[in-house]
Amino acid sequence: MSKTKKNICITINSLGRGGAEKQCLLLAKALKPYYNTSVVILTPESIYPPRLSFINEENLEHMYLSTNPVKRFFGFIRFLKKKKMDIIFSFLPTDTLFSTICGKLTGVPLIFGGIRNSYMSKPKFIALKWANNYFLDYTIANNFAAYRSAIAFGFKEKVFVISNGIDIRPYKERQEEVGKTTINIISLGRLVGQKEYGTALKCIATLKEILDEGYSVKYTIVGQGPEQEAVETKISMLGLDNEVSLVTNASDMYAMLDASDIYLCTSSFEGVSNAIMEAMNCGLPLVATDAGDNSRLALHEKNGYIVPIYDYKALASALKKLVQSYELRMQMGVASHAHLVANFSY
């Protein structure tokens, strides 16, 4: 007797640039061969073109809900009933709470919520705890820091960790020139306070002072966000106009990573960083703060260095080791890709 495929719904707030949106689509791709899988986007706004391209390339079934809150609610209710959904997976607080209510009203057998950051505002945490403790079947954290925070906050033991995954690129040996003295450092991420670009820029200013004669760096920040003006001001204030570039409209992220030599992450809190994983996918050595699950990606003194949050002097010292050693960059870059393949294939 043939086994009926389960009907699975995956919800996300939008198709924006964020890591949750990327992971949502990767999950849909992974499940599609085995289940009837649909992606439901709560709002049709803020569409990042590569997300739409991925949907089209993978031929993922998807639908947008109305921007009108009442129409959105009843539209999703009708969709769940019509498709006879067996399981809902949600990624962020908003779509988790929305799916919890609609899923319970329509009798969906299994509903999974999501936690993706080791820190969030107290009202969101309270709402997710309420959903987890009384209505959700399980909550999936994508990182151990968020798991520990949830349990400490009073979540019932229905929380478990499934890390982010990534499409692995075949390893391509880096063609960096031996004896190169101007080293390219890169950071990817939204221009928001959490990413601590002020710390990153102080680190680069310090690095500029402590590098041995004959070495120099170029630092590229790739991202958009509300802190753009503050970042630009800080660059000028620290006298880094010749060393630092801010790219707000990158068209090919992997091309920029391939052209770089070291990846830098200075975040004050994280989940599992998609940006660090993308850098590992390009065989880059890492220097990162000990935020979220960064230490599970950057294994200290193996494929990079982990330093305390906000410690720009320690960041500069770690970068100096990599800037001044071609062999260390190559060795740690190979280790980065190998660690990604072994532990984070989607």
mmCIF file of C-alpha atoms in Angstrom:
data_model
loop_
_atom_site.group_PDB
_atom_site.id
_atom_site.type_symbol
_atom_site.label_atom_id
_atom_site.label_comp_id
_atom_site.label_asym_id
_atom_site.label_seq_id
_atom_site.Cartn_x
_atom_site.Cartn_y
_atom_site.Cartn_z
ATOM 1 C CA MET A 1 0.000 0.000 0.000
ATOM 2 C CA SER A 2 1.437 3.411 -0.968
ATOM 3 C CA LYS A 3 2.104 5.790 1.854
ATOM 4 C CA THR A 4 0.327 9.191 1.583
ATOM 5 C CA LYS A 5 2.674 12.149 1.624
ATOM 6 C CA LYS A 6 2.282 14.503 4.566
ATOM 7 C CA ASN A 7 1.255 18.099 3.887
ATOM 8 C CA ILE A 8 3.752 20.563 5.335
ATOM 9 C CA CYS A 9 3.473 24.336 5.630
ATOM 10 C CA ILE A 10 6.514 26.534 6.321
ATOM 11 C CA THR A 11 5.803 30.126 7.323
ATOM 12 C CA ILE A 12 8.027 33.219 7.245
ATOM 13 C CA ASN A 13 7.327 36.916 7.749
ATOM 14 C CA SER A 14 8.672 38.053 4.373
ATOM 15 C CA LEU A 15 11.181 37.244 1.654
ATOM 16 C CA GLY A 16 13.717 39.759 2.955
ATOM 17 C CA ARG A 17 17.499 39.492 3.198
ATOM 18 C CA GLY A 18 17.616 37.829 6.631
ATOM 19 C CA GLY A 19 19.024 34.449 7.565
ATOM 20 C CA ALA A 20 15.639 33.100 8.701
ATOM 21 C CA GLU A 21 14.227 33.726 5.230
ATOM 22 C CA LYS A 22 17.137 31.871 3.655
ATOM 23 C CA GLN A 23 16.794 28.930 6.047
ATOM 24 C CA CYS A 24 13.033 28.768 5.438
ATOM 25 C CA LEU A 25 13.608 28.254 1.713
ATOM 26 C CA LEU A 26 16.410 25.731 2.278
ATOM 27 C CA LEU A 27 14.046 23.710 4.493
ATOM 28 C CA ALA A 28 11.396 23.795 1.777
ATOM 29 C CA LYS A 29 13.954 22.581 -0.777
ATOM 30 C CA ALA A 30 15.045 19.751 1.544
ATOM 31 C CA LEU A 31 11.477 18.574 2.263
ATOM 32 C CA LYS A 32 10.005 19.011 -1.217
ATOM 33 C CA PRO A 33 11.112 15.627 -2.660
ATOM 34 C CA TYR A 34 9.410 13.739 0.182
ATOM 35 C CA TYR A 35 6.360 15.785 1.218
ATOM 36 C CA ASN A 36 3.747 18.163 -0.179
ATOM 37 C CA THR A 37 5.490 21.333 0.926
ATOM 38 C CA SER A 38 4.201 24.917 0.791
ATOM 39 C CA VAL A 39 5.893 28.161 1.823
ATOM 40 C CA VAL A 40 3.548 30.832 3.181
ATOM 41 C CA ILE A 41 4.823 34.431 3.299
ATOM 42 C CA LEU A 42 2.913 36.612 5.738
ATOM 43 C CA THR A 43 3.521 39.861 3.844
ATOM 44 C CA PRO A 44 4.377 40.458 0.168
ATOM 45 C CA GLU A 45 6.641 43.394 1.031
ATOM 46 C CA SER A 46 10.457 43.651 1.273
ATOM 47 C CA ILE A 47 11.225 41.009 -1.346
ATOM 48 C CA TYR A 48 14.956 40.374 -1.808
ATOM 49 C CA PRO A 49 15.327 39.290 -5.481
ATOM 50 C CA PRO A 50 17.683 36.321 -4.802
ATOM 51 C CA ARG A 51 15.015 34.804 -2.530
ATOM 52 C CA LEU A 52 12.464 34.963 -5.344
ATOM 53 C CA SER A 53 15.009 33.542 -7.795
ATOM 54 C CA PHE A 54 15.620 30.604 -5.436
ATOM 55 C CA ILE A 55 11.865 29.902 -5.231
ATOM 56 C CA ASN A 56 11.587 29.902 -9.017
ATOM 57 C CA GLU A 57 14.720 27.811 -9.598
ATOM 58 C CA GLU A 58 13.625 25.173 -7.084
ATOM 59 C CA ASN A 59 9.972 25.381 -8.186
ATOM 60 C CA LEU A 60 8.780 25.791 -4.592
ATOM 61 C CA GLU A 61 5.044 26.065 -4.014
ATOM 62 C CA HIS A 62 4.395 29.358 -2.225
ATOM 63 C CA MET A 63 1.740 31.945 -1.500
ATOM 64 C CA TYR A 64 1.586 35.483 -0.087
ATOM 65 C CA LEU A 65 -0.991 36.470 2.477
ATOM 66 C CA SER A 66 -2.832 39.787 2.385
ATOM 67 C CA THR A 67 -1.406 42.926 3.978
ATOM 68 C CA ASN A 68 -4.833 43.436 5.548
ATOM 69 C CA PRO A 69 -4.677 41.752 9.017
ATOM 70 C CA VAL A 70 -8.252 40.416 8.869
ATOM 71 C CA LYS A 71 -7.882 39.061 5.319
ATOM 72 C CA ARG A 72 -4.477 37.615 6.248
ATOM 73 C CA PHE A 73 -5.946 35.725 9.202
ATOM 74 C CA PHE A 74 -8.947 34.262 7.387
ATOM 75 C CA GLY A 75 -6.918 33.631 4.228
ATOM 76 C CA PHE A 76 -4.457 31.482 6.172
ATOM 77 C CA ILE A 77 -7.277 29.659 7.965
ATOM 78 C CA ARG A 78 -8.861 28.786 4.603
ATOM 79 C CA PHE A 79 -5.481 27.679 3.213
ATOM 80 C CA LEU A 80 -4.763 25.344 6.148
ATOM 81 C CA LYS A 81 -8.213 23.751 5.869
ATOM 82 C CA LYS A 82 -8.098 23.385 2.098
ATOM 83 C CA LYS A 83 -4.616 21.799 2.109
ATOM 84 C CA LYS A 84 -5.385 19.631 5.173
ATOM 85 C CA MET A 85 -2.029 20.512 6.690
ATOM 86 C CA ASP A 86 -0.322 17.943 8.903
ATOM 87 C CA ILE A 87 2.612 20.051 10.099
ATOM 88 C CA ILE A 88 3.520 23.753 10.361
ATOM 89 C CA PHE A 89 7.108 24.981 10.772
ATOM 90 C CA SER A 90 7.625 28.645 11.703
ATOM 91 C CA PHE A 91 10.860 30.573 12.059
ATOM 92 C CA LEU A 92 10.401 33.965 13.736
ATOM 93 C CA PRO A 93 8.300 35.256 16.677
ATOM 94 C CA THR A 94 5.620 36.925 14.530
ATOM 95 C CA ASP A 95 4.934 33.999 12.219
ATOM 96 C CA THR A 96 5.274 31.524 15.116
ATOM 97 C CA LEU A 97 2.511 33.248 17.110
ATOM 98 C CA PHE A 98 0.336 33.671 14.003
ATOM 99 C CA SER A 99 0.754 29.999 13.022
ATOM 100 C CA THR A 100 0.121 28.837 16.588
ATOM 101 C CA ILE A 101 -3.290 30.531 16.711
ATOM 102 C CA CYS A 102 -4.381 29.599 13.181
ATOM 103 C CA GLY A 103 -2.999 26.069 13.421
ATOM 104 C CA LYS A 104 -4.815 25.343 16.670
ATOM 105 C CA LEU A 105 -8.084 26.759 15.331
ATOM 106 C CA THR A 106 -7.899 24.476 12.279
ATOM 107 C CA GLY A 107 -6.679 21.361 14.109
ATOM 108 C CA VAL A 108 -3.220 21.039 12.522
ATOM 109 C CA PRO A 109 -1.726 17.962 14.283
ATOM 110 C CA LEU A 110 1.853 19.249 14.736
ATOM 111 C CA ILE A 111 3.038 22.855 15.075
ATOM 112 C CA PHE A 112 6.708 23.833 15.474
ATOM 113 C CA GLY A 113 7.795 27.315 16.552
ATOM 114 C CA GLY A 114 11.229 28.876 16.161
ATOM 115 C CA ILE A 115 13.848 30.811 18.118
ATOM 116 C CA ARG A 116 16.752 32.210 16.127
ATOM 117 C CA ASN A 117 18.572 34.658 18.396
ATOM 118 C CA SER A 118 20.230 34.318 21.776
ATOM 119 C CA TYR A 119 18.708 37.658 22.750
ATOM 120 C CA MET A 120 15.282 39.197 22.050
ATOM 121 C CA SER A 121 12.986 41.732 23.667
ATOM 122 C CA LYS A 122 11.156 40.606 26.817
ATOM 123 C CA PRO A 123 7.617 40.908 25.303
ATOM 124 C CA LYS A 124 8.609 38.610 22.409
ATOM 125 C CA PHE A 125 10.190 36.127 24.803
ATOM 126 C CA ILE A 126 7.077 36.099 27.002
ATOM 127 C CA ALA A 127 4.812 35.544 23.979
ATOM 128 C CA LEU A 128 6.986 32.688 22.678
ATOM 129 C CA LYS A 129 7.135 31.082 26.130
ATOM 130 C CA TRP A 130 3.320 31.211 26.307
ATOM 131 C CA ALA A 131 3.057 29.594 22.865
ATOM 132 C CA ASN A 132 5.677 26.934 23.664
ATOM 133 C CA ASN A 133 4.320 26.006 27.087
ATOM 134 C CA TYR A 134 0.629 25.794 26.199
ATOM 135 C CA PHE A 135 0.115 25.309 22.462
ATOM 136 C CA LEU A 136 3.172 24.356 20.411
ATOM 137 C CA ASP A 137 4.248 20.746 20.084
ATOM 138 C CA TYR A 138 7.922 21.772 19.897
ATOM 139 C CA THR A 139 10.115 24.848 19.560
ATOM 140 C CA ILE A 140 13.225 24.609 17.388
ATOM 141 C CA ALA A 141 16.202 26.791 18.287
ATOM 142 C CA ASN A 142 18.863 27.193 15.624
ATOM 143 C CA ASN A 143 21.580 27.712 18.230
ATOM 144 C CA PHE A 144 22.532 26.516 21.702
ATOM 145 C CA ALA A 145 22.735 30.035 23.156
ATOM 146 C CA ALA A 146 19.040 30.590 22.340
ATOM 147 C CA TYR A 147 18.190 27.151 23.751
ATOM 148 C CA ARG A 148 19.895 27.969 27.065
ATOM 149 C CA SER A 149 18.175 31.379 27.214
ATOM 150 C CA ALA A 150 14.764 29.813 26.559
ATOM 151 C CA ILE A 151 15.113 27.146 29.255
ATOM 152 C CA ALA A 152 16.399 29.725 31.758
ATOM 153 C CA PHE A 153 13.388 31.932 30.920
ATOM 154 C CA GLY A 154 10.968 29.160 31.795
ATOM 155 C CA PHE A 155 10.227 27.388 28.506
ATOM 156 C CA LYS A 156 9.073 23.832 29.072
ATOM 157 C CA GLU A 157 11.483 21.180 27.826
ATOM 158 C CA LYS A 158 9.966 21.039 24.352
ATOM 159 C CA VAL A 159 12.851 23.026 22.880
ATOM 160 C CA PHE A 160 15.635 21.419 20.885
ATOM 161 C CA VAL A 161 18.413 22.589 18.577
ATOM 162 C CA ILE A 162 18.683 22.139 14.826
ATOM 163 C CA SER A 163 21.470 24.343 13.514
ATOM 164 C CA ASN A 164 21.323 26.364 10.311
ATOM 165 C CA GLY A 165 22.379 24.557 7.168
ATOM 166 C CA ILE A 166 23.943 25.774 3.960
ATOM 167 C CA ASP A 167 24.351 24.622 0.366
ATOM 168 C CA ILE A 168 27.985 23.510 0.276
ATOM 169 C CA ARG A 169 30.128 24.883 -2.532
ATOM 170 C CA PRO A 170 32.811 22.538 -3.869
ATOM 171 C CA TYR A 171 36.125 23.482 -2.288
ATOM 172 C CA LYS A 172 38.110 25.766 -4.561
ATOM 173 C CA GLU A 173 41.739 26.335 -3.609
ATOM 174 C CA ARG A 174 42.313 30.024 -3.022
ATOM 175 C CA GLN A 175 44.655 31.716 -5.466
ATOM 176 C CA GLU A 176 46.093 34.291 -3.093
ATOM 177 C CA GLU A 177 49.489 35.580 -4.135
ATOM 178 C CA VAL A 178 52.375 34.531 -1.886
ATOM 179 C CA GLY A 179 54.027 37.597 -0.406
ATOM 180 C CA LYS A 180 50.912 39.744 -0.755
ATOM 181 C CA THR A 181 51.117 42.622 1.736
ATOM 182 C CA THR A 182 47.697 44.336 1.417
ATOM 183 C CA ILE A 183 45.168 41.948 2.951
ATOM 184 C CA ASN A 184 41.401 42.179 2.367
ATOM 185 C CA ILE A 185 39.126 41.787 5.410
ATOM 186 C CA ILE A 186 35.344 41.592 5.010
ATOM 187 C CA SER A 187 32.174 41.627 7.155
ATOM 188 C CA LEU A 188 28.626 40.904 5.985
ATOM 189 C CA GLY A 189 25.491 41.886 7.879
ATOM 190 C CA ARG A 190 22.785 44.443 8.426
ATOM 191 C CA LEU A 191 23.914 47.843 9.644
ATOM 192 C CA VAL A 192 22.326 47.508 13.077
ATOM 193 C CA GLY A 193 23.602 47.896 16.632
ATOM 194 C CA GLN A 194 23.826 44.142 17.230
ATOM 195 C CA LYS A 195 26.604 43.837 14.613
ATOM 196 C CA GLU A 196 28.843 46.286 16.531
ATOM 197 C CA TYR A 197 30.460 47.933 13.514
ATOM 198 C CA GLY A 198 31.790 50.593 15.889
ATOM 199 C CA THR A 199 33.858 47.858 17.542
ATOM 200 C CA ALA A 200 34.938 46.582 14.114
ATOM 201 C CA LEU A 201 36.159 50.031 13.068
ATOM 202 C CA LYS A 202 38.057 50.596 16.328
ATOM 203 C CA CYS A 203 39.621 47.174 15.726
ATOM 204 C CA ILE A 204 40.753 48.181 12.213
ATOM 205 C CA ALA A 205 42.148 51.491 13.519
ATOM 206 C CA THR A 206 44.119 49.576 16.171
ATOM 207 C CA LEU A 207 45.274 46.993 13.625
ATOM 208 C CA LYS A 208 46.566 49.800 11.391
ATOM 209 C CA GLU A 209 48.761 50.968 14.297
ATOM 210 C CA ILE A 210 50.157 47.561 15.334
ATOM 211 C CA LEU A 211 50.887 45.982 11.931
ATOM 212 C CA ASP A 212 54.544 45.459 11.107
ATOM 213 C CA GLU A 213 55.997 47.784 8.514
ATOM 214 C CA GLY A 214 55.142 46.733 4.955
ATOM 215 C CA TYR A 215 51.677 45.328 5.748
ATOM 216 C CA SER A 216 48.350 47.077 5.218
ATOM 217 C CA VAL A 217 44.658 46.161 5.130
ATOM 218 C CA LYS A 218 41.502 46.981 3.212
ATOM 219 C CA TYR A 219 38.269 46.407 5.142
ATOM 220 C CA THR A 220 34.903 46.042 3.394
ATOM 221 C CA ILE A 221 31.553 46.180 5.203
ATOM 222 C CA VAL A 222 28.680 44.775 3.120
ATOM 223 C CA GLY A 223 25.172 45.569 4.304
ATOM 224 C CA GLN A 224 22.243 47.947 4.609
ATOM 225 C CA GLY A 225 20.343 49.266 7.594
ATOM 226 C CA PRO A 226 19.479 52.109 9.951
ATOM 227 C CA GLU A 227 23.046 52.509 11.271
ATOM 228 C CA GLN A 228 24.504 53.448 7.875
ATOM 229 C CA GLU A 229 25.048 57.126 8.677
ATOM 230 C CA ALA A 230 26.600 56.270 12.063
ATOM 231 C CA VAL A 231 28.991 53.805 10.389
ATOM 232 C CA GLU A 232 30.010 56.356 7.737
ATOM 233 C CA THR A 233 30.606 58.976 10.439
ATOM 234 C CA LYS A 234 32.741 56.569 12.471
ATOM 235 C CA ILE A 235 34.872 55.704 9.429
ATOM 236 C CA SER A 236 35.735 59.372 8.914
ATOM 237 C CA MET A 237 36.166 60.089 12.620
ATOM 238 C CA LEU A 238 38.768 57.306 12.944
ATOM 239 C CA GLY A 239 40.596 58.427 9.793
ATOM 240 C CA LEU A 240 39.860 55.172 7.951
ATOM 241 C CA ASP A 241 38.576 56.555 4.643
ATOM 242 C CA ASN A 242 41.474 54.948 2.747
ATOM 243 C CA GLU A 243 41.165 51.583 4.507
ATOM 244 C CA VAL A 244 37.394 51.020 4.769
ATOM 245 C CA SER A 245 34.696 50.656 2.111
ATOM 246 C CA LEU A 246 30.957 50.412 2.783
ATOM 247 C CA VAL A 247 29.018 48.478 0.119
ATOM 248 C CA THR A 248 25.229 48.762 0.416
ATOM 249 C CA ASN A 249 24.182 47.266 -2.922
ATOM 250 C CA ALA A 250 26.258 44.115 -3.386
ATOM 251 C CA SER A 251 25.037 42.034 -6.331
ATOM 252 C CA ASP A 252 27.285 38.982 -5.866
ATOM 253 C CA MET A 253 28.119 38.246 -2.236
ATOM 254 C CA TYR A 254 30.182 35.133 -3.001
ATOM 255 C CA ALA A 255 32.333 37.047 -5.503
ATOM 256 C CA MET A 256 33.151 39.561 -2.756
ATOM 257 C CA LEU A 257 33.982 36.789 -0.276
ATOM 258 C CA ASP A 258 36.159 35.030 -2.871
ATOM 259 C CA ALA A 259 38.081 38.279 -3.338
ATOM 260 C CA SER A 260 38.707 38.599 0.418
ATOM 261 C CA ASP A 261 41.318 37.011 2.674
ATOM 262 C CA ILE A 262 39.816 37.098 6.209
ATOM 263 C CA TYR A 263 36.272 37.254 7.600
ATOM 264 C CA LEU A 264 35.546 39.449 10.640
ATOM 265 C CA CYS A 265 32.453 39.233 12.900
ATOM 266 C CA THR A 266 32.128 41.670 15.823
ATOM 267 C CA SER A 267 28.497 40.990 16.880
ATOM 268 C CA SER A 268 27.317 41.486 20.464
ATOM 269 C CA PHE A 269 24.702 38.734 20.050
ATOM 270 C CA GLU A 270 23.959 36.157 17.373
ATOM 271 C CA GLY A 271 22.175 32.920 16.666
ATOM 272 C CA VAL A 272 24.049 30.807 14.139
ATOM 273 C CA SER A 273 25.566 33.324 11.741
ATOM 274 C CA ASN A 274 24.672 32.671 8.106
ATOM 275 C CA ALA A 275 27.301 35.237 7.104
ATOM 276 C CA ILE A 276 30.083 33.330 8.885
ATOM 277 C CA MET A 277 28.899 30.105 7.249
ATOM 278 C CA GLU A 278 29.036 31.791 3.828
ATOM 279 C CA ALA A 279 32.601 32.915 4.570
ATOM 280 C CA MET A 280 33.508 29.331 5.532
ATOM 281 C CA ASN A 281 31.938 28.191 2.271
ATOM 282 C CA CYS A 282 34.554 30.342 0.519
ATOM 283 C CA GLY A 283 37.417 28.912 2.571
ATOM 284 C CA LEU A 284 38.078 32.024 4.665
ATOM 285 C CA PRO A 285 39.766 32.075 8.083
ATOM 286 C CA LEU A 286 37.618 33.715 10.776
ATOM 287 C CA VAL A 287 38.003 36.239 13.562
ATOM 288 C CA ALA A 288 34.796 36.482 15.612
ATOM 289 C CA THR A 289 33.431 37.596 18.958
ATOM 290 C CA ASP A 290 32.131 34.969 21.372
ATOM 291 C CA ALA A 291 28.462 35.734 20.623
ATOM 292 C CA GLY A 292 25.696 33.169 20.148
ATOM 293 C CA ASP A 293 27.091 30.022 18.547
ATOM 294 C CA ASN A 294 30.083 31.731 16.890
ATOM 295 C CA SER A 295 32.468 29.466 18.818
ATOM 296 C CA ARG A 296 30.858 26.437 17.152
ATOM 297 C CA LEU A 297 31.732 27.914 13.755
ATOM 298 C CA ALA A 298 35.080 29.547 14.490
ATOM 299 C CA LEU A 299 37.039 26.874 16.344
ATOM 300 C CA HIS A 300 39.673 28.813 18.260
ATOM 301 C CA GLU A 301 43.153 28.487 16.737
ATOM 302 C CA LYS A 302 41.907 25.881 14.239
ATOM 303 C CA ASN A 303 39.993 27.793 11.562
ATOM 304 C CA GLY A 304 40.156 31.184 13.246
ATOM 305 C CA TYR A 305 40.034 33.015 16.555
ATOM 306 C CA ILE A 306 37.274 33.666 19.107
ATOM 307 C CA VAL A 307 37.643 36.774 21.288
ATOM 308 C CA PRO A 308 35.494 38.435 23.973
ATOM 309 C CA ILE A 309 32.619 40.664 22.824
ATOM 310 C CA TYR A 310 33.587 44.366 22.434
ATOM 311 C CA ASP A 311 37.326 43.635 22.843
ATOM 312 C CA TYR A 312 38.614 45.527 19.805
ATOM 313 C CA LYS A 313 42.249 45.164 20.897
ATOM 314 C CA ALA A 314 41.980 41.361 21.031
ATOM 315 C CA LEU A 315 40.240 41.402 17.635
ATOM 316 C CA ALA A 316 43.091 43.480 16.194
ATOM 317 C CA SER A 317 45.706 41.154 17.695
ATOM 318 C CA ALA A 318 44.012 38.089 16.169
ATOM 319 C CA LEU A 319 43.727 39.790 12.789
ATOM 320 C CA LYS A 320 47.414 40.741 12.906
ATOM 321 C CA LYS A 321 48.411 37.061 13.141
ATOM 322 C CA LEU A 322 46.429 36.269 10.003
ATOM 323 C CA VAL A 323 47.373 39.405 8.068
ATOM 324 C CA GLN A 324 51.087 38.707 8.514
ATOM 325 C CA SER A 325 51.014 34.974 7.734
ATOM 326 C CA TYR A 326 50.052 33.644 4.299
ATOM 327 C CA GLU A 327 50.484 30.051 5.534
ATOM 328 C CA LEU A 328 48.145 30.584 8.510
ATOM 329 C CA ARG A 329 45.457 32.100 6.286
ATOM 330 C CA MET A 330 45.636 29.167 3.892
ATOM 331 C CA GLN A 331 45.684 26.537 6.667
ATOM 332 C CA MET A 332 42.748 28.036 8.569
ATOM 333 C CA GLY A 333 40.776 28.658 5.378
ATOM 334 C CA VAL A 334 40.990 24.964 4.436
ATOM 335 C CA ALA A 335 39.924 24.046 7.993
ATOM 336 C CA SER A 336 36.928 26.416 7.738
ATOM 337 C CA HIS A 337 35.533 24.708 4.669
ATOM 338 C CA ALA A 338 36.180 21.217 6.069
ATOM 339 C CA HIS A 339 34.386 22.099 9.342
ATOM 340 C CA LEU A 340 31.398 23.451 7.390
ATOM 341 C CA VAL A 341 31.139 20.296 5.258
ATOM 342 C CA ALA A 342 31.392 18.004 8.274
ATOM 343 C CA ASN A 343 28.828 19.784 10.459
ATOM 344 C CA PHE A 344 26.579 22.249 8.623
ATOM 345 C CA SER A 345 25.430 20.772 5.305
ATOM 346 C CA TYR A 346 21.750 21.595 5.023
#
